[in-house]
Structure formats: C-alpha cells, structure tokens
GROMACS .gro file of C-alpha atoms in nm:
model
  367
    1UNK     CA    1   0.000   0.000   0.000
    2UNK     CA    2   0.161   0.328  -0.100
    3UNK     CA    3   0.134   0.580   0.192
    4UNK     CA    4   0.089   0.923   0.107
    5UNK     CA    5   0.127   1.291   0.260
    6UNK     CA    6  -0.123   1.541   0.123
    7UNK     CA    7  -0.013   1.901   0.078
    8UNK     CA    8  -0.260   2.146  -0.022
    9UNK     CA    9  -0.555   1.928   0.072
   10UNK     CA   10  -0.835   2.152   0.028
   11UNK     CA   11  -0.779   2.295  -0.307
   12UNK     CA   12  -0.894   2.148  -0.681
   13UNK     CA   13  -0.606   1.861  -0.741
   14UNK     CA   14  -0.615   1.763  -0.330
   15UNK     CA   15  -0.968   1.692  -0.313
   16UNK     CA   16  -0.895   1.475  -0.657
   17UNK     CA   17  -0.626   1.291  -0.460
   18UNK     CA   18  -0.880   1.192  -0.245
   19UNK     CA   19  -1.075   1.082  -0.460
   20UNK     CA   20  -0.855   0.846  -0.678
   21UNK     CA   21  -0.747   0.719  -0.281
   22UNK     CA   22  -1.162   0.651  -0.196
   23UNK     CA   23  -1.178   0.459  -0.559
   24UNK     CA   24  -0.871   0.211  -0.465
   25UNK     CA   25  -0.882   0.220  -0.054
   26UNK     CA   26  -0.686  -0.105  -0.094
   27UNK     CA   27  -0.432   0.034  -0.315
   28UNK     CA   28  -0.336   0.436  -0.116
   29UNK     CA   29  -0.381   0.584   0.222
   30UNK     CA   30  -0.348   0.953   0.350
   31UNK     CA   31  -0.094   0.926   0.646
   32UNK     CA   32  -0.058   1.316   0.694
   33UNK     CA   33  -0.293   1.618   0.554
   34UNK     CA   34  -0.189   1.962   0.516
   35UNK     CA   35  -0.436   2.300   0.416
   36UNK     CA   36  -0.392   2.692   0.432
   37UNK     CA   37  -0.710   2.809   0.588
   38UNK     CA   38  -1.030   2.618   0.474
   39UNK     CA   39  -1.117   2.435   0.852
   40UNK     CA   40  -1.428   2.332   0.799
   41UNK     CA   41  -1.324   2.127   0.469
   42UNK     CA   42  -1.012   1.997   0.622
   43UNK     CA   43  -1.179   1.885   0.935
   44UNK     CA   44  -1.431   1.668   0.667
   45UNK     CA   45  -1.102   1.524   0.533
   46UNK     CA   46  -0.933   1.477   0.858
   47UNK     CA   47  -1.208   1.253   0.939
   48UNK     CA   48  -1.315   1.056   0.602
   49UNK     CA   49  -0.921   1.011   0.590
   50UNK     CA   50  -0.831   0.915   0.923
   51UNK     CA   51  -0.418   1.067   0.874
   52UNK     CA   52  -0.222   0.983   1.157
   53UNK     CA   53  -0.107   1.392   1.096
   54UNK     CA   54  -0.293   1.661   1.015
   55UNK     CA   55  -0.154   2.057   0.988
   56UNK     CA   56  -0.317   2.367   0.936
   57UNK     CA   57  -0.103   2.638   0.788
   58UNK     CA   58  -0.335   2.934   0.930
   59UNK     CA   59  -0.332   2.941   1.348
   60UNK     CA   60  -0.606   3.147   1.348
   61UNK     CA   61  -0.794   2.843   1.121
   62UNK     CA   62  -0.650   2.593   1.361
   63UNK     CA   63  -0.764   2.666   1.625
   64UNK     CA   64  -1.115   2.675   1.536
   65UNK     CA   65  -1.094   2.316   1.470
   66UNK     CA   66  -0.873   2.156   1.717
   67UNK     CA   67  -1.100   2.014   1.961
   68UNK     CA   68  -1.296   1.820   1.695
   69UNK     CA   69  -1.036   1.651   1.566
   70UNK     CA   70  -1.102   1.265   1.568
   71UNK     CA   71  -0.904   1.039   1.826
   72UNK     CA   72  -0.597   0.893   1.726
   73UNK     CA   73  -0.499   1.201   1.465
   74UNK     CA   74  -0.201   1.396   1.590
   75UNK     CA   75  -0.303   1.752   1.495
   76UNK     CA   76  -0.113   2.087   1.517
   77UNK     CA   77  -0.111   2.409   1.294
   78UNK     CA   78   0.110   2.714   1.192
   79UNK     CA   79   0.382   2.703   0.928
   80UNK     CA   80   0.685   2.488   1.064
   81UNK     CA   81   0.405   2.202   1.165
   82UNK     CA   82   0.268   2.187   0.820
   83UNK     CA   83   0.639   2.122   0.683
   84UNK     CA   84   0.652   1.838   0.948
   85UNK     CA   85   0.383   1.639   0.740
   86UNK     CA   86   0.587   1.538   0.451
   87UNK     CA   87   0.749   1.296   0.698
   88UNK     CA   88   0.519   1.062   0.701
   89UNK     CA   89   0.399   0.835   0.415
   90UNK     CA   90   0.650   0.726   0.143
   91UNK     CA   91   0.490   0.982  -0.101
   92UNK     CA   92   0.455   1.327  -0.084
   93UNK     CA   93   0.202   1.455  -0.274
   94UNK     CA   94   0.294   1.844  -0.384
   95UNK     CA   95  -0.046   1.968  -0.414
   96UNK     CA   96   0.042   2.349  -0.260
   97UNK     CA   97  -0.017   2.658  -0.455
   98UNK     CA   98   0.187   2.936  -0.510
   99UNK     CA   99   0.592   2.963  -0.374
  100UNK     CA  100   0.513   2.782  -0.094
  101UNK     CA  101   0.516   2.463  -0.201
  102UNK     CA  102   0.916   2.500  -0.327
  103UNK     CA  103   0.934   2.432   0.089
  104UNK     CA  104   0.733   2.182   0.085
  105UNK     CA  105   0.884   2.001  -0.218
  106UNK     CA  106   1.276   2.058  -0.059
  107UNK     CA  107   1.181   1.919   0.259
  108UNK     CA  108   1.044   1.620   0.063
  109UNK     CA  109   1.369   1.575  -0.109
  110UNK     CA  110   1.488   1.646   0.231
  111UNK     CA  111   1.357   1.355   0.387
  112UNK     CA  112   1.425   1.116   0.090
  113UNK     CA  113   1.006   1.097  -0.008
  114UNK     CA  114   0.899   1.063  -0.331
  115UNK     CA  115   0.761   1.360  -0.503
  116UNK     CA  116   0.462   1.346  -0.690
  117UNK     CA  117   0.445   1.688  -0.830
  118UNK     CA  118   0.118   1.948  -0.912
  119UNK     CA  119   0.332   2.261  -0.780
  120UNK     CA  120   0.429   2.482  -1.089
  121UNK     CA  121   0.636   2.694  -0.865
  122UNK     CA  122   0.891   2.428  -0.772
  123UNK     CA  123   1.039   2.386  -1.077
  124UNK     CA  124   0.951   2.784  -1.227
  125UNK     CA  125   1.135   2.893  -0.906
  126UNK     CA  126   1.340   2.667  -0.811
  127UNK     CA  127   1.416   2.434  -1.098
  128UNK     CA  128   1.842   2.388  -1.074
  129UNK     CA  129   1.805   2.375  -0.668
  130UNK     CA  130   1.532   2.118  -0.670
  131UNK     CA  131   1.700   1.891  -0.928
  132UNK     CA  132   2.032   1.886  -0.829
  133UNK     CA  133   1.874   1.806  -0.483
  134UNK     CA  134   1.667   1.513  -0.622
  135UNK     CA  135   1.979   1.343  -0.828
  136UNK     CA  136   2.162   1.337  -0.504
  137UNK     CA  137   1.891   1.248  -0.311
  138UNK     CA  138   1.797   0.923  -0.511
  139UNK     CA  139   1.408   0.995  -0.509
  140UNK     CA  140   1.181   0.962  -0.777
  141UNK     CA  141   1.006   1.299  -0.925
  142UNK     CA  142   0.628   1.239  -1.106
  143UNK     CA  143   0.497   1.513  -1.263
  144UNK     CA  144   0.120   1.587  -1.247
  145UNK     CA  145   0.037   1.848  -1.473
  146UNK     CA  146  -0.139   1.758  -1.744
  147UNK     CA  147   0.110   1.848  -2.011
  148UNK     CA  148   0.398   1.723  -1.827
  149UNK     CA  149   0.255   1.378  -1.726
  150UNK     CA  150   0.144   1.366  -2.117
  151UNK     CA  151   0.535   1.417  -2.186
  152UNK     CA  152   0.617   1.159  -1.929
  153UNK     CA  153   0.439   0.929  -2.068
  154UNK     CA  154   0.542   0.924  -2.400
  155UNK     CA  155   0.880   0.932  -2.252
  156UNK     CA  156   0.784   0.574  -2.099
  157UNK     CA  157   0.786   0.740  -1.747
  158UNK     CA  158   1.160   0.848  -1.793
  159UNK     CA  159   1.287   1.202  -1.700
  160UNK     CA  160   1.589   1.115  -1.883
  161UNK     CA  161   1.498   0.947  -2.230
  162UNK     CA  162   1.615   1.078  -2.536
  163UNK     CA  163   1.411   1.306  -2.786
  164UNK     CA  164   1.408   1.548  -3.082
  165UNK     CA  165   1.187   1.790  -2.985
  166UNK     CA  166   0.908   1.874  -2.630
  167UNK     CA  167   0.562   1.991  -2.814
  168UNK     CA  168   0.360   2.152  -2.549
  169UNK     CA  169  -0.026   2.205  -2.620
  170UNK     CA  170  -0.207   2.497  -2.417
  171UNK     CA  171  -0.596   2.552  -2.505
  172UNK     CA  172  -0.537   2.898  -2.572
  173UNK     CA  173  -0.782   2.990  -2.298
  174UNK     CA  174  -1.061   3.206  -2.358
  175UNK     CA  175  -0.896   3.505  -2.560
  176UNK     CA  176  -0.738   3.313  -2.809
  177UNK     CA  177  -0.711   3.626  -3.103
  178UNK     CA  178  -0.861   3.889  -2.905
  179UNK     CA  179  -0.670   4.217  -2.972
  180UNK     CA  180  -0.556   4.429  -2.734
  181UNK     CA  181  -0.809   4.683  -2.710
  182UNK     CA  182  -1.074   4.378  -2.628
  183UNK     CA  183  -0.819   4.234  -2.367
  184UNK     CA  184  -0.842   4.589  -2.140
  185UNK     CA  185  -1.247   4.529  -2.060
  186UNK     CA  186  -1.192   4.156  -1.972
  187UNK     CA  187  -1.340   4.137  -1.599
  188UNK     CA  188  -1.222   3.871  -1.364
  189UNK     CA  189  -1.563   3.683  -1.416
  190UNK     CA  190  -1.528   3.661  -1.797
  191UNK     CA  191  -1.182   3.578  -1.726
  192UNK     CA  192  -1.239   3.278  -1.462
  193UNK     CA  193  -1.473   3.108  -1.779
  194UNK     CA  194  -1.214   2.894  -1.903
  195UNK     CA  195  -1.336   2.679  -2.238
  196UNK     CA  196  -1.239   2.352  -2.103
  197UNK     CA  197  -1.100   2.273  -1.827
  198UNK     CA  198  -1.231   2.313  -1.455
  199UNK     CA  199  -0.914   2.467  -1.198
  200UNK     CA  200  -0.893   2.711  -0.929
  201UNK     CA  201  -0.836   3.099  -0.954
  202UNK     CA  202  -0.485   3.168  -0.985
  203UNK     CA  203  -0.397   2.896  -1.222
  204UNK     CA  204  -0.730   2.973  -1.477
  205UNK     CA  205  -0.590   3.330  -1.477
  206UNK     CA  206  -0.286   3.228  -1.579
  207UNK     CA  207  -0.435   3.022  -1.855
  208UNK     CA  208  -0.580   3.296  -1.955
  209UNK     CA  209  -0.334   3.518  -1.981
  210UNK     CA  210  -0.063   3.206  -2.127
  211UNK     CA  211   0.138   3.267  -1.828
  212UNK     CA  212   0.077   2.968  -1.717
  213UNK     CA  213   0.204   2.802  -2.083
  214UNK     CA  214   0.549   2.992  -2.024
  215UNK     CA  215   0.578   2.809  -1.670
  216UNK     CA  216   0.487   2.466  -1.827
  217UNK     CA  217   0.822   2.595  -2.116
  218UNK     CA  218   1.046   2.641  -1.770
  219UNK     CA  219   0.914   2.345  -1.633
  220UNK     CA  220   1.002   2.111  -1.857
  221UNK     CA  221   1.376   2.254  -1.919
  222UNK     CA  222   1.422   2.138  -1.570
  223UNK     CA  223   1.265   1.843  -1.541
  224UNK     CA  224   1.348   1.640  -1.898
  225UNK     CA  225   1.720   1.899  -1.874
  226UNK     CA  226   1.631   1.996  -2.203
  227UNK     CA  227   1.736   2.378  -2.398
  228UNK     CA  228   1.495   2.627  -2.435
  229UNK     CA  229   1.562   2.568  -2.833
  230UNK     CA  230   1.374   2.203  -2.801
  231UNK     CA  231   1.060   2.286  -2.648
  232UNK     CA  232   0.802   2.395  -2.875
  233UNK     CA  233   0.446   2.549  -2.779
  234UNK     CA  234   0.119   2.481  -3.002
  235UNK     CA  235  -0.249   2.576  -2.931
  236UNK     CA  236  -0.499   2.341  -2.948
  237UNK     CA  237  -0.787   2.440  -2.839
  238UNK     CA  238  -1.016   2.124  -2.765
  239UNK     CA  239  -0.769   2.020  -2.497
  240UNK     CA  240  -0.806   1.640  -2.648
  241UNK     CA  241  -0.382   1.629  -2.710
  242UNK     CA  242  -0.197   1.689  -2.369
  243UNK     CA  243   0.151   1.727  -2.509
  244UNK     CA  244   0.374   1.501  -2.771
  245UNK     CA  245   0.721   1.413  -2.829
  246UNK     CA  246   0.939   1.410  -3.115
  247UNK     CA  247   1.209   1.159  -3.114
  248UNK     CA  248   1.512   1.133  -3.352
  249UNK     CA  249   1.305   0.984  -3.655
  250UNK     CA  250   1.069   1.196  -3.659
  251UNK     CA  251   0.792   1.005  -3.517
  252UNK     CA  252   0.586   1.121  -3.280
  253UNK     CA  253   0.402   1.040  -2.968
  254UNK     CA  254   0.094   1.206  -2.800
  255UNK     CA  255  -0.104   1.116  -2.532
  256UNK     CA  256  -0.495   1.212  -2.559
  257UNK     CA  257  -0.767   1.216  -2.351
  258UNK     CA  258  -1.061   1.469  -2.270
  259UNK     CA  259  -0.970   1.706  -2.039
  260UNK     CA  260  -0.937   1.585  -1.688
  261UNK     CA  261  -0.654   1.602  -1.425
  262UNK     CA  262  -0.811   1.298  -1.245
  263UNK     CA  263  -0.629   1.052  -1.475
  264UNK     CA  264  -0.253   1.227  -1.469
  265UNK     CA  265  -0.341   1.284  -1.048
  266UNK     CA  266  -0.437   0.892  -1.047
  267UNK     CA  267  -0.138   0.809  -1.298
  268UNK     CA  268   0.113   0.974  -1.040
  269UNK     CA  269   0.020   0.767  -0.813
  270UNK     CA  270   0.001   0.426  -0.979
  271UNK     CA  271   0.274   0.409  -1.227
  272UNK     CA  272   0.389   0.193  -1.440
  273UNK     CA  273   0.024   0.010  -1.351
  274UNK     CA  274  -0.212   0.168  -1.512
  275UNK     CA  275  -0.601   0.147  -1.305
  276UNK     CA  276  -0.963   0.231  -1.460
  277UNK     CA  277  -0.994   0.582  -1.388
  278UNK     CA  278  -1.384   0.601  -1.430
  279UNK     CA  279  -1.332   0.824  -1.728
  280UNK     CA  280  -1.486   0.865  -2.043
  281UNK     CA  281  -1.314   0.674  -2.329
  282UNK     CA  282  -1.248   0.871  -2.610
  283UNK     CA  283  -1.534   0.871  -2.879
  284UNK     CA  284  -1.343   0.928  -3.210
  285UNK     CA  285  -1.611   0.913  -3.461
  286UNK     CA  286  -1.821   1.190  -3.283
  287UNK     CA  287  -1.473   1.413  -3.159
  288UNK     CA  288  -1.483   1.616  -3.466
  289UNK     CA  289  -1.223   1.817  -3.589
  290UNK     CA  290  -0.878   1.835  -3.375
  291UNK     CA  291  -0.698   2.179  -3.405
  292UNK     CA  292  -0.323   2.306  -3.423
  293UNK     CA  293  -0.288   2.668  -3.404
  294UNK     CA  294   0.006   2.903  -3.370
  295UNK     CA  295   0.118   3.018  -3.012
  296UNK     CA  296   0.256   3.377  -3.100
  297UNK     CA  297   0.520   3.488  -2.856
  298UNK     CA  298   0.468   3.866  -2.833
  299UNK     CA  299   0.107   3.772  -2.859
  300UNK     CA  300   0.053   3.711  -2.513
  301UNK     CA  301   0.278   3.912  -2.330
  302UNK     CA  302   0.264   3.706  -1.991
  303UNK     CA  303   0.407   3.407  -2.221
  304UNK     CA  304   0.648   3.636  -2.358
  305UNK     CA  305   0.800   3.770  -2.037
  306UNK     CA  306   0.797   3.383  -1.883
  307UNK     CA  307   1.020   3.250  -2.191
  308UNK     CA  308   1.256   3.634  -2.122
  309UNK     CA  309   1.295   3.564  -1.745
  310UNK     CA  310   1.389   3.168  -1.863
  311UNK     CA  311   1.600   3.283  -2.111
  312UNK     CA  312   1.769   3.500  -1.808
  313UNK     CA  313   1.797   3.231  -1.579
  314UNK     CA  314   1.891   3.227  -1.208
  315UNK     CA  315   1.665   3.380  -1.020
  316UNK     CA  316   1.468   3.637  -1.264
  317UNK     CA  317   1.178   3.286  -1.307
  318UNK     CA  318   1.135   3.347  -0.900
  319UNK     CA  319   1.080   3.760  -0.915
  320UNK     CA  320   0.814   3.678  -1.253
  321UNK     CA  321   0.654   3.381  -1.017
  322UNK     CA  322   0.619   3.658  -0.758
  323UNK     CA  323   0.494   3.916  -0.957
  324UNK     CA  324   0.241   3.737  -1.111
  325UNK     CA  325   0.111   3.585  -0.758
  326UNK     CA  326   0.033   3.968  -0.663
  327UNK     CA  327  -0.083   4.089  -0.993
  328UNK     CA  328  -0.299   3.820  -1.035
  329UNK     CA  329  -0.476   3.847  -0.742
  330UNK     CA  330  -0.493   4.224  -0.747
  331UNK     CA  331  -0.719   4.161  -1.077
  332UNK     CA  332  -0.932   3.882  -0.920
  333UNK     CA  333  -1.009   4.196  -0.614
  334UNK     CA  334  -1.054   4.420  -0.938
  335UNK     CA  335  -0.743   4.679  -0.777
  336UNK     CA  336  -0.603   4.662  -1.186
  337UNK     CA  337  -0.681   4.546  -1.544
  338UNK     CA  338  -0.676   4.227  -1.738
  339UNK     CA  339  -0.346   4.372  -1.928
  340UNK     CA  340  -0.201   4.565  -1.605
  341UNK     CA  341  -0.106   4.168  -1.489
  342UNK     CA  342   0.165   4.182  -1.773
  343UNK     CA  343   0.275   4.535  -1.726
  344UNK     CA  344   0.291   4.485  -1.362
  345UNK     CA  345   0.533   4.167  -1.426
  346UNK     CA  346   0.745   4.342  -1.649
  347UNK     CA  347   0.805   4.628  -1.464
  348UNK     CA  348   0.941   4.331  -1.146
  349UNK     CA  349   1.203   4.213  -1.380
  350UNK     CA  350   1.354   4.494  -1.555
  351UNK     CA  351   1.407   4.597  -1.163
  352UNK     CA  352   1.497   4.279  -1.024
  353UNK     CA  353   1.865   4.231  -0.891
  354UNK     CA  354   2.064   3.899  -1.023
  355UNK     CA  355   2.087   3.655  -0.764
  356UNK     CA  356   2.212   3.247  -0.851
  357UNK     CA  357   1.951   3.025  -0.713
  358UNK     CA  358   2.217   2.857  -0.456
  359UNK     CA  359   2.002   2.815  -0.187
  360UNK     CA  360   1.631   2.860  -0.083
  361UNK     CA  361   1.697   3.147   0.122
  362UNK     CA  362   1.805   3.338  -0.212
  363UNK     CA  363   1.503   3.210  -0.340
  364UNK     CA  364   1.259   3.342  -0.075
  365UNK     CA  365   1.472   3.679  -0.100
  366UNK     CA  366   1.361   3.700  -0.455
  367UNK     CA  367   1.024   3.612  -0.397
   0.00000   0.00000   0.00000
C-alpha cells in the first residue's frame, strides 16, 4: 500500500487525490494532511481520511478546529508544523499553490520521499536547486500536470529518455485572437470562464493570460534537462492532445484524452500500472475536428515575459513567479486590469537584482 502525505488538501487537485485514494482504498492511504485556511473542509477530510497527521497552515484556522479533531490524529497548525507532514507516508504529494510549495517540495527531497508533483512553482522557481537536490537524493520525481505527465508518458515514465523535440499544447484559454483593445475590458468573471477545463483561480488566470504556458516551457527545461531551443508550444484548443514528443526519426508520440486532471493525479500515483480511472473513453467518430494553431510569442505578453525571465535564468523565473502571484490576485479583487497583470510583471524584472539560485533562502529573498 503506498502511503501518502497530502499538501494542499483543500484545493482542486487535493480533493482529486482523495478521490482516486476513496476509488482504490486497498491500493493508497493519506498518512498526513496539510491545508492553508479552509477548517471546515479539512476537518471533513481529517475525518473521512483518518491521517495519523494533520496541519493547518493558518493558526487562526486551527484553532477553530482543534477540539474536533477525531481520536488517534495527531493535529497541530502554523507554518513549521505543516512542513513536518511530509514525513510521514513514502509519497509526498505536492499539491500546494503558489511559492510555498518550493518548501514543501525541498523538505520532501529532504527527507528522501517521493515527489509526486502538481506545484508549478517548484520547478519555475526553483528548478536547478530542486533537481540537483533530487539526483543526489535518489528519489523519484512524477509530474502531475497535465502536459507534463502527457510528456512523461510518451517518454515511458523516464525524465531522462532521449528526444528530438518537447511539443507543449495549451488551449489557448478564452482570448485566443482577441486584440488588445478587447483584452483591457476583460473582468475577472469573464476571465475565470475557461473553455475547457475546470481549476482554481490563480492557475485559470494564468491560462488565460498564457502565463501559465510559459511556466509549463520552464518546467520542462528542468525536469526532462532539455534547452529552451527544443521545447516547442502549439495551441490546441479542444484540450483532447496533452503534449507530444518528437524523437530522432521523426515520429511522434501524443497522449490524448478529454480534459481531466483525475487521470494524470491517479497516474502519479500508480505508475507503471495503469487502473480504470472512471473516465470517459475517447469517442473518435463523434470528436470532430482536432486543431493546431500558432502560439505567437509577443502575442501574449505574460508568455512572452515567462520564456525572457527563462531565457535569463537564475533567479529572474522566481521575481516573474512573484509578480504574477500579486498581480494576479490584485485583478481577481478588481485593484487593476486584465493587461495591467503583464505590465505589472514586467516592470518586477527589468528591476529585479541577479541573484544564482544557490540556496532557498536566495530564493525566498527574490520572492
């Protein structure tokens, strides 16, 4: 039975975890939980899951909730007792938004866990740290987004197999060809209505704004150790092709599926097995037509800036992560405009100081 700490419990791919773990209770179990702030939600985890740890990140949160904690759960909050989870289980599952879960992921590596990984900011931030730390570490790294887990598995689960070319897909998100003038009315709500797939705030805003596509570009130069030069990006919009692979002789592999991030959370978890995921199969004959359109760099200025601060390096990935966390959520509250999150990022790096990504401490500096 693989035993598994939960990080970032609450939010969209945690409460999937749990749900791939209630479909094969013989197969997984939660031994440690971990949320930000939602109690009442992480007290109805703490006790359909029955974790022999459970952390609250918030005190304030905690302590709302302590005295209904079920017997036989050790349960304590703040920051430095969430971190403590990832010691228990064989598995840490990375499920933390935002810079925060570069901690979690380090003390992972730390304690010699395996990673499965749905924290973008790990790798954006902290991509040379975290792998150098995992090679000498001897733990095993599975990636969970759905682009990266299509990559891995054309790969045949390898972070190290050879290839041509990394094809990235991104949907294109809601604006797809919208000019600029129509980008400066978009409102948070028409914003949040992504086409096709189902996520939480920060990360549909990113997808919106192709942010998020640049990330997935910095992502994989870390994790397959690949050059900027041999990852390509490609919109297509039905979300049925996760990502391919290009190998020497030109052939190439792509893993399909309709949109869900059940089946790469489930696949994390399972792999090289592969378990009925209660999804639905592919129906080819009534799919229709499957799309490839051009991803235009200066196009979407929040993909643009991503591939600048890779093409930087060190820590100019961390001070873009950064700036979009605050942008971002200053448009969700409505403080600035759609295209005021680019603006706002741009105006972070040409300002931000060179630092080499040596340690974590350089890392939260930047942030």
């Amino acid at each position: 039975m693989k035993e598994i700490s939960l990080i970032g419990s609450t939010g969209s791919i945690g409460t999937q975890v749990i749900n791939v773990v209630r479909r094969y209770p013989e197969k997984f179990h939660i031994q440690s939980l971990v949320a930000n702030a939602s109690a009442e939600a992480f007290l109805r985890q703490v006790r359909e899951c029955k974790p022999a740890y459970a952390a609250l990140v918030s005190e304030e949160e905690g302590k709302k909730i302590a005295d209904q904690i079920p017997e036989g759960v050790t349960f304590a909050y703040g920051k430095e007792a969430a971190l403590q989870a990832v010691h228990y289980g064989d598995t840490a599952f990375i499920a933390a938004t935002g810079f925060a879960g570069l901690q979690y992921s380090l003390k992972a590596i730390q304690a010699k866990k395996d990673i499965a990984l749905a924290n973008k900011e790990t790798l954006v931030c902290g991509g040379e740290l975290v792998m150098g730390k995992i090679k000498g570490a001897g733990t095993r790294l599975m990636p969970v987004d759905s682009e990266h887990s299509a990559l891995w598995q054309a790969l045949n689960f390898r972070l190290n197999a050879p290839f041509r070319r990394l094809i990235i897909t991104a949907s294109g998100g809601p604006f797809y060809g919208k000019t600029k003038a129509e980008l400066a009315n978009v409102t948070p709500a028409s914003a949040l209505k992504h086409p096709t797939w189902n996520m939480g705030a920060k990360i549909t805003i990113d997808s919106a704004t192709l942010l998020n596509k640049g990330f997935e570009v910095i992502e994989a130069k870390w994790l397959y150790d690949c050059p900027l030069e041999k990852i390509h990006t490609v919109v297509q919009p039905e979300s049925i092709i996760h990502s391919m692979v290009e190998f020497e002789d030109s052939g190439i592999l792509a893993q399909m599926s309709y949109p869900t991030m059940e089946l790469p959370i489930q696949l994390a978890l399972t792999y090289p097995e592969r378990l009925d995921c209660d999804l639905k199969p592919l129906e080819f004959e009534t799919l229709g037509a499957i799309r490839f359109l051009p991803l235009e760099r200066k196009a979407f200025p929040c993909y643009d800036l991503a591939l600048v601060a890779a093409e930087k390096g060190d820590n100019y990935p961390c001070a873009l992560n950064g700036a979009g966390e605050i942008a971002v959520h200053a448009f969700l509250q409505e403080r600035i405009g759609f295209t005021e999150i680019a603006e706002t990022m741009r105006a972070v790096l040409e300002k931000t100081e060179r630092m080499k990504t040596e340690s974590y401490e350089i890392l939260k500096e930047t942030d």
